[in-house]
């Protein structure tokens, strides 16, 4: 008989909950960027509403982690599992908040259409950060250090696009001062996506710590 | 003299090399190598019967009292082999004292309990004895609780106080190493925390080796943790490392409660 079977069950449950949260968050980024590109305020409002669900799930999983620390005194890998669980949760919750930030920016843009080039860049950034989250959670599920490391390299691509879109938006403002409102919001959005990639990298680092017990700085 | 002057940081106090111990045909310790650092707290952990208490008792030759015990290998205390032929075992046990699982005060007054050791070693001067008793009781963080009842029976003290009295009794003969065999397993949680706090205070002046079944206690109090299994020392290292990222799967399984 495994003397820790109920504890093991609780750990697995936490992990499954985290996957569920990751799915919600990834979907929120997609929806946020899509509603921005389509300039769809209803879609953006939906993203903002969904954040409540993310926050609730976040609080629920965090409580489970705290309860395990208080009642089970996890050690070694178990301890790393619970501690990285809390770290990953926090990163996911922040990513969720950035999805809301993007949705709020969408609601502030009054124009009927988005600058084409910027929308291309933002779509690309969105795909990359969604990929980071997907790969990260695959690495988490499979306890795959290499996959976690590889996922973090996508952060450089995101940073690269961020530099490009930044320049593009500045150029747009200089060329057409009337575009300043839209361009400023898009600057914010690109910055949010860039921050999301950083949080995804933090998740990658947490996964590596979970697996190896070693701290690695990946961005 | 301030003992901390003698104990340089990171100095090895005890070196154990290829230690084997047999109870007749049964081998209880198998080629154990361990360096015990001065002024550090070393916790010995492992499931029942793993050899941790046996190992602890080799450090002041308490196993000599058991019939049929054979010890091989060397244990150097400050460079001297404690199993050498000229070793005065009584003197060794003064240098390397032991606290047991259950508090075992003598059925005499608090004062006489602490005075017992120094008297046996020939100290008669009342003033000097008084000084030693106060100092030892203070070191054991018991003075404030018992200074108004020094001449009453020690058996009237609570379990936690009795255990601290036993520690004071040990300190009165000025040992260098303190061995503790599950010193708080018979105590309530608050008394346990007091003992743990005391151990932290004592490490400034003493080298401490503690056997504990309580993993959280090992994690809380020790600097170094050594994990024993079936008579072997499986892994040892900084406590923080052992409890967050042990190297050996058997250590991982034990400290995370997967067996034992």
XYZ file of C-alpha atoms in Angstrom:
479
model
C 0.000 0.000 0.000
C 1.281 3.441 -0.889
C 1.104 5.418 2.360
C 0.797 8.608 0.340
C -1.916 7.575 -2.108
C -4.434 10.239 -1.102
C -1.673 12.838 -1.206
C -0.632 11.599 -4.660
C -4.229 11.902 -5.777
C -4.340 15.492 -4.549
C -1.116 16.306 -6.427
C -2.498 14.859 -9.655
C -5.688 16.810 -9.157
C -3.721 20.049 -8.781
C -1.815 19.316 -11.947
C -5.016 18.637 -13.891
C -6.530 21.850 -12.549
C -3.455 23.745 -13.709
C -3.849 22.279 -17.205
C -7.437 23.435 -17.215
C -6.366 26.929 -16.178
C -3.675 26.953 -18.864
C -6.301 26.082 -21.500
C -8.559 28.888 -20.344
C -5.698 31.375 -20.388
C -4.464 30.328 -23.801
C -7.992 30.640 -25.161
C -8.286 34.080 -23.553
C -5.170 35.308 -25.386
C -6.484 33.974 -28.676
C -9.910 35.531 -28.183
C -8.439 38.824 -27.021
C -6.156 39.195 -30.027
C -8.843 38.008 -32.438
C -11.384 40.487 -31.130
C -8.749 43.198 -31.409
C -7.932 42.350 -34.998
C -11.609 42.188 -35.914
C -12.273 45.218 -33.736
C -15.054 43.292 -32.107
C -16.011 44.908 -28.774
C -18.504 42.146 -27.942
C -15.731 39.565 -28.247
C -13.489 41.753 -26.097
C -16.233 42.026 -23.476
C -16.466 38.249 -23.460
C -12.724 38.000 -22.699
C -13.131 40.382 -19.774
C -16.005 38.332 -18.413
C -14.101 35.075 -18.758
C -11.332 36.447 -16.580
C -13.577 35.932 -13.575
C -13.565 32.226 -14.281
C -9.757 32.306 -14.530
C -9.450 34.159 -11.238
C -11.817 31.767 -9.495
C -9.981 28.712 -10.734
C -6.678 30.332 -9.797
C -7.878 30.924 -6.234
C -9.267 27.409 -5.991
C -5.992 25.762 -7.079
C -3.917 28.064 -4.900
C -6.027 27.081 -1.889
C -5.449 23.429 -2.681
C -1.679 24.034 -2.794
C -1.718 25.913 0.505
C -3.770 23.173 2.096
C -1.275 20.538 0.957
C 1.630 22.505 2.435
C -0.233 22.969 5.705
C -1.498 19.436 6.062
C 0.950 17.198 4.222
C 4.330 18.899 4.649
C 5.517 17.920 1.169
C 9.208 17.212 0.737
C 11.630 16.820 -2.171
C 9.854 16.423 -5.525
C 6.453 16.809 -3.868
C 7.574 20.116 -2.397
C 8.856 21.245 -5.775
C 5.560 20.181 -7.322
C 3.501 22.300 -4.937
C 5.822 25.306 -4.987
C 6.160 25.350 -8.775
C 2.397 24.814 -8.948
C 1.922 28.104 -7.099
C 4.499 29.853 -9.306
C 2.905 28.596 -12.509
C -0.517 29.611 -11.254
C 0.655 33.116 -10.591
C 2.171 33.411 -14.063
C -1.024 32.102 -15.652
C -3.123 34.527 -13.696
C -0.964 37.431 -14.870
C -1.197 36.224 -18.446
C -4.967 36.156 -18.012
C -4.853 39.747 -16.776
C -2.904 40.779 -19.867
C -5.585 39.177 -22.049
C -8.023 41.469 -20.260
C -5.693 44.423 -20.862
C -5.728 43.625 -24.565
C -9.531 43.356 -24.561
C -9.785 46.721 -22.812
C -7.515 48.295 -25.413
C -9.777 46.864 -28.122
C -12.753 48.619 -26.586
C -10.924 51.933 -26.706
C -10.102 51.833 -30.404
C -12.684 53.860 -32.312
C -11.519 53.262 -35.868
C -13.355 50.808 -38.096
C -10.282 48.904 -39.095
C -6.819 48.068 -37.840
C -3.556 48.922 -39.546
C -2.865 45.820 -41.671
C 0.832 45.424 -40.944
C 0.380 45.817 -37.194
C -2.413 43.303 -37.210
C -0.082 40.836 -38.940
C 2.594 41.367 -36.310
C 0.135 41.051 -33.451
C -1.317 37.848 -34.891
C 2.186 36.448 -35.140
C 3.003 37.420 -31.549
C -0.248 35.927 -30.371
C 0.453 32.633 -32.167
C 3.925 32.499 -30.677
C 2.834 33.099 -27.085
C -0.014 30.595 -27.465
C 2.525 28.115 -28.790
C 4.750 28.819 -25.791
C 1.910 28.021 -23.427
C 0.940 24.858 -25.309
C 4.540 23.608 -25.487
C 5.161 24.590 -21.887
C 2.268 22.545 -20.643
C 3.248 19.620 -22.794
C 6.687 19.826 -21.200
C 4.962 19.996 -17.828
C 2.821 16.949 -18.509
C 5.703 14.940 -19.922
C 8.318 16.262 -17.482
C 10.440 17.145 -20.489
C 13.304 19.538 -19.714
C 14.351 19.960 -23.325
C 10.870 20.863 -24.457
C 10.629 23.441 -21.670
C 13.941 24.951 -22.770
C 12.942 25.016 -26.421
C 9.671 26.692 -25.604
C 11.563 29.475 -23.868
C 13.598 30.195 -27.013
C 10.353 31.403 -28.649
C 10.574 34.365 -26.278
C 13.410 35.731 -28.418
C 11.160 35.628 -31.486
C 8.453 37.464 -29.599
C 10.971 40.096 -28.508
C 12.143 40.447 -32.085
C 8.629 41.111 -33.387
C 8.030 43.475 -30.493
C 10.989 45.577 -31.626
C 9.655 45.594 -35.182
C 6.086 46.520 -34.313
C 7.341 49.217 -31.985
C 9.251 50.807 -34.831
C 6.311 50.397 -37.198
C 3.898 52.109 -34.816
C 6.284 54.990 -34.174
C 6.658 55.415 -37.932
C 2.859 55.367 -38.303
C 2.456 58.063 -35.687
C 5.099 60.220 -37.322
C 3.567 59.746 -40.768
C -0.012 60.280 -39.671
C -0.475 61.991 -36.312
C -4.175 61.109 -36.396
C -3.201 57.461 -35.925
C -1.753 58.240 -32.520
C -4.663 56.846 -30.515
C -4.839 53.521 -32.310
C -1.054 53.221 -32.480
C -0.666 53.929 -28.779
C -3.157 51.227 -27.869
C -1.432 48.818 -30.222
C 1.876 49.681 -28.570
C 0.340 48.689 -25.275
C -1.030 45.481 -26.769
C 2.334 44.497 -28.221
C 3.901 45.189 -24.860
C 1.296 42.980 -23.144
C 2.063 40.158 -25.557
C 5.755 40.617 -24.937
C 5.112 40.393 -21.160
C 2.987 37.280 -21.695
C 5.993 35.639 -23.379
C 8.104 36.576 -20.338
C 5.567 34.959 -18.009
C 5.546 31.892 -20.246
C 9.333 31.779 -19.890
C 8.946 31.954 -16.113
C 6.640 28.957 -16.398
C 9.338 27.153 -18.399
C 11.889 27.892 -15.687
C 9.510 26.623 -13.020
C 8.980 23.397 -14.965
C 12.728 22.852 -15.211
C 13.076 23.423 -11.467
C 10.261 20.973 -10.848
C 11.981 18.278 -12.887
C 15.640 18.828 -11.980
C 15.634 20.833 -8.758
C 17.934 23.300 -10.482
C 17.291 26.942 -11.189
C 17.860 28.080 -14.748
C 17.456 31.589 -16.054
C 16.029 31.415 -19.548
C 15.370 35.017 -20.442
C 37.733 29.087 27.612
C 35.154 29.841 24.969
C 34.612 26.550 23.203
C 33.814 28.234 19.917
C 37.482 29.217 19.760
C 38.355 25.552 19.613
C 35.721 24.824 17.011
C 36.747 26.502 13.797
C 34.025 26.794 11.185
C 33.652 23.900 8.754
C 36.206 21.892 10.639
C 35.547 18.192 10.842
C 34.929 17.190 14.438
C 34.441 13.504 13.813
C 35.630 11.449 10.873
C 34.018 8.074 10.389
C 35.755 5.746 7.982
C 34.565 2.384 6.699
C 32.598 1.680 9.814
C 31.095 -1.807 10.087
C 29.158 -2.989 13.084
C 27.913 -6.487 13.768
C 25.475 -7.717 16.373
C 26.861 -11.246 16.395
C 26.149 -12.411 12.796
C 23.902 -9.516 11.880
C 25.616 -6.610 10.177
C 23.901 -3.441 11.386
C 26.259 -0.915 9.773
C 27.900 -1.404 6.404
C 31.015 0.548 5.541
C 29.724 3.906 6.702
C 31.837 6.959 5.848
C 30.735 10.280 7.267
C 32.410 13.524 8.282
C 30.687 15.326 11.102
C 31.343 19.044 11.057
C 32.135 21.016 14.180
C 29.406 23.399 15.367
C 26.883 21.960 12.994
C 23.790 19.944 13.672
C 23.802 16.650 11.833
C 20.481 14.804 11.642
C 20.403 11.061 11.082
C 17.207 9.867 9.459
C 15.907 6.589 8.102
C 13.257 3.955 8.752
C 13.259 1.814 11.911
C 16.095 -0.663 11.935
C 18.163 1.281 9.373
C 21.100 1.636 11.753
C 20.870 5.341 12.572
C 20.654 4.862 16.356
C 23.322 2.175 16.226
C 25.521 4.611 14.334
C 24.844 7.354 16.877
C 25.842 5.009 19.701
C 29.125 4.134 18.019
C 30.165 7.766 18.424
C 30.582 7.414 22.177
C 30.924 3.657 22.277
C 27.578 3.028 23.891
C 27.338 -0.140 21.828
C 30.227 -1.564 23.852
C 27.640 -2.274 26.530
C 25.798 -4.715 24.269
C 27.058 -8.275 24.208
C 28.322 -9.678 20.935
C 28.939 -6.337 19.264
C 31.898 -6.093 16.936
C 33.045 -2.807 15.426
C 35.399 -2.422 12.452
C 36.757 0.708 10.846
C 37.747 3.954 12.491
C 36.100 6.864 14.170
C 38.384 9.819 14.719
C 37.365 12.439 17.245
C 39.641 15.443 16.773
C 42.023 13.078 15.004
C 42.107 10.465 17.793
C 40.687 7.010 17.150
C 38.001 6.512 19.782
C 38.267 2.746 19.382
C 42.012 2.848 20.082
C 43.354 0.625 22.868
C 44.342 3.472 25.208
C 41.030 5.235 25.086
C 39.389 5.856 28.448
C 35.766 5.172 27.597
C 34.416 7.062 30.616
C 36.378 10.090 29.518
C 35.172 9.663 25.936
C 31.560 9.695 27.125
C 32.284 12.892 29.017
C 33.553 14.440 25.783
C 30.725 12.950 23.745
C 27.557 13.032 25.810
C 24.183 11.578 25.030
C 20.555 12.577 25.506
C 18.001 9.813 25.255
C 14.505 9.436 23.916
C 12.805 9.614 27.280
C 14.004 12.098 29.865
C 15.766 10.161 32.577
C 16.512 12.470 35.505
C 17.930 10.833 38.589
C 15.491 10.589 41.494
C 17.139 13.473 43.298
C 16.911 17.249 43.363
C 17.280 19.435 40.273
C 20.565 20.705 41.730
C 21.955 17.258 42.431
C 21.063 16.040 38.969
C 23.248 18.699 37.395
C 25.935 18.448 40.080
C 26.190 14.699 39.644
C 28.676 14.692 36.763
C 31.066 17.351 38.087
C 31.046 15.650 41.511
C 31.859 12.262 39.996
C 34.751 13.947 38.249
C 36.024 15.166 41.603
C 34.665 18.684 41.991
C 33.767 19.423 45.610
C 33.983 23.203 45.942
C 30.430 24.404 46.678
C 30.853 27.817 45.058
C 32.250 26.308 41.875
C 29.480 23.743 41.821
C 26.864 26.469 42.239
C 28.373 28.322 39.319
C 28.379 25.250 37.095
C 24.800 24.417 38.011
C 23.538 27.899 37.209
C 25.538 28.089 33.992
C 24.388 24.671 32.804
C 20.755 25.354 33.614
C 20.964 28.698 31.856
C 22.549 27.073 28.792
C 19.713 24.563 28.765
C 17.235 27.480 28.989
C 15.804 26.021 32.168
C 17.202 28.340 34.854
C 14.298 30.774 34.856
C 11.835 27.941 35.290
C 13.599 26.066 38.104
C 15.764 28.518 40.056
C 13.176 28.659 42.835
C 12.981 24.903 43.143
C 16.564 23.748 42.771
C 16.390 21.535 45.821
C 13.103 19.889 45.003
C 12.862 16.569 43.217
C 13.571 16.667 39.502
C 10.792 14.136 39.027
C 8.279 16.907 39.695
C 9.273 18.743 36.514
C 7.276 18.410 33.304
C 8.538 16.057 30.598
C 9.968 18.906 28.556
C 11.676 20.419 31.602
C 13.066 17.018 32.544
C 14.558 16.640 29.082
C 16.174 20.079 29.299
C 17.435 19.104 32.757
C 19.068 16.043 31.218
C 20.704 18.337 28.677
C 21.871 20.643 31.517
C 23.257 17.595 33.322
C 25.203 16.750 30.195
C 26.482 20.303 29.719
C 27.749 20.397 33.323
C 30.607 18.054 32.428
C 31.585 20.268 29.487
C 31.281 17.870 26.576
C 32.301 18.765 23.028
C 29.797 16.666 21.156
C 26.151 16.113 22.030
C 24.436 12.997 20.738
C 20.664 13.076 20.846
C 18.586 9.999 20.252
C 15.088 11.213 19.384
C 15.266 13.754 22.195
C 11.746 15.036 21.786
C 9.801 11.990 20.685
C 8.196 11.680 24.122
C 7.377 15.385 24.395
C 4.393 17.530 23.463
C 4.723 19.913 20.475
C 5.576 23.017 22.507
C 8.232 21.221 24.571
C 9.528 19.791 21.297
C 9.913 23.275 19.827
C 11.705 24.417 22.994
C 14.169 21.554 22.667
C 14.674 22.396 18.991
C 15.271 26.039 19.848
C 17.733 24.970 22.528
C 19.587 22.779 20.043
C 19.972 25.797 17.755
C 21.429 27.838 20.610
C 23.799 25.056 21.654
C 25.340 24.569 18.242
C 27.416 27.698 18.755
C 29.471 25.827 21.330
C 28.884 22.180 20.546
C 28.809 19.706 17.713
C 25.425 18.020 17.694
C 24.268 14.769 16.149
C 20.579 14.005 16.394
C 18.571 10.937 15.477
C 14.989 11.710 14.643
C 11.974 9.936 13.217
C 10.354 13.255 12.634
C 11.329 14.404 9.180
C 10.079 17.924 9.733
C 12.236 18.106 12.822
C 15.307 17.066 10.849
C 14.415 19.688 8.249
C 13.838 22.366 10.891
C 16.858 21.902 13.101
C 19.727 20.397 11.173
C 22.433 21.780 8.915
C 23.374 18.416 7.501
C 21.148 15.394 7.009
C 22.315 11.812 6.594
C 19.917 9.161 5.353
C 20.439 5.550 6.417
C 18.810 2.471 4.980
C 19.521 -1.168 5.835
C 22.739 -0.260 7.622
C 24.086 1.824 4.753
C 24.552 5.548 4.580
C 22.676 6.222 1.354
C 23.094 9.957 1.054
C 24.162 12.919 3.118
C 24.434 16.611 2.449
C 23.133 20.063 3.296
C 19.674 19.657 4.812
C 18.116 22.098 2.378
C 19.427 20.069 -0.544
C 18.326 16.733 0.900
C 14.802 17.979 1.496
C 14.327 19.828 -1.768
C 16.337 17.808 -4.252
C 17.773 14.556 -2.950
C 20.011 12.733 -5.404
C 19.129 9.156 -4.568
C 15.681 7.800 -5.401
C 15.608 5.924 -2.069
C 16.126 9.180 -0.176
C 13.406 10.811 -2.256
C 11.013 7.947 -1.514
C 11.734 8.006 2.203
C 11.517 11.727 2.825
C 8.415 12.070 0.690
C 6.789 9.276 2.676
C 6.592 6.767 -0.166
C 7.985 3.972 1.994
C 9.248 3.242 5.485
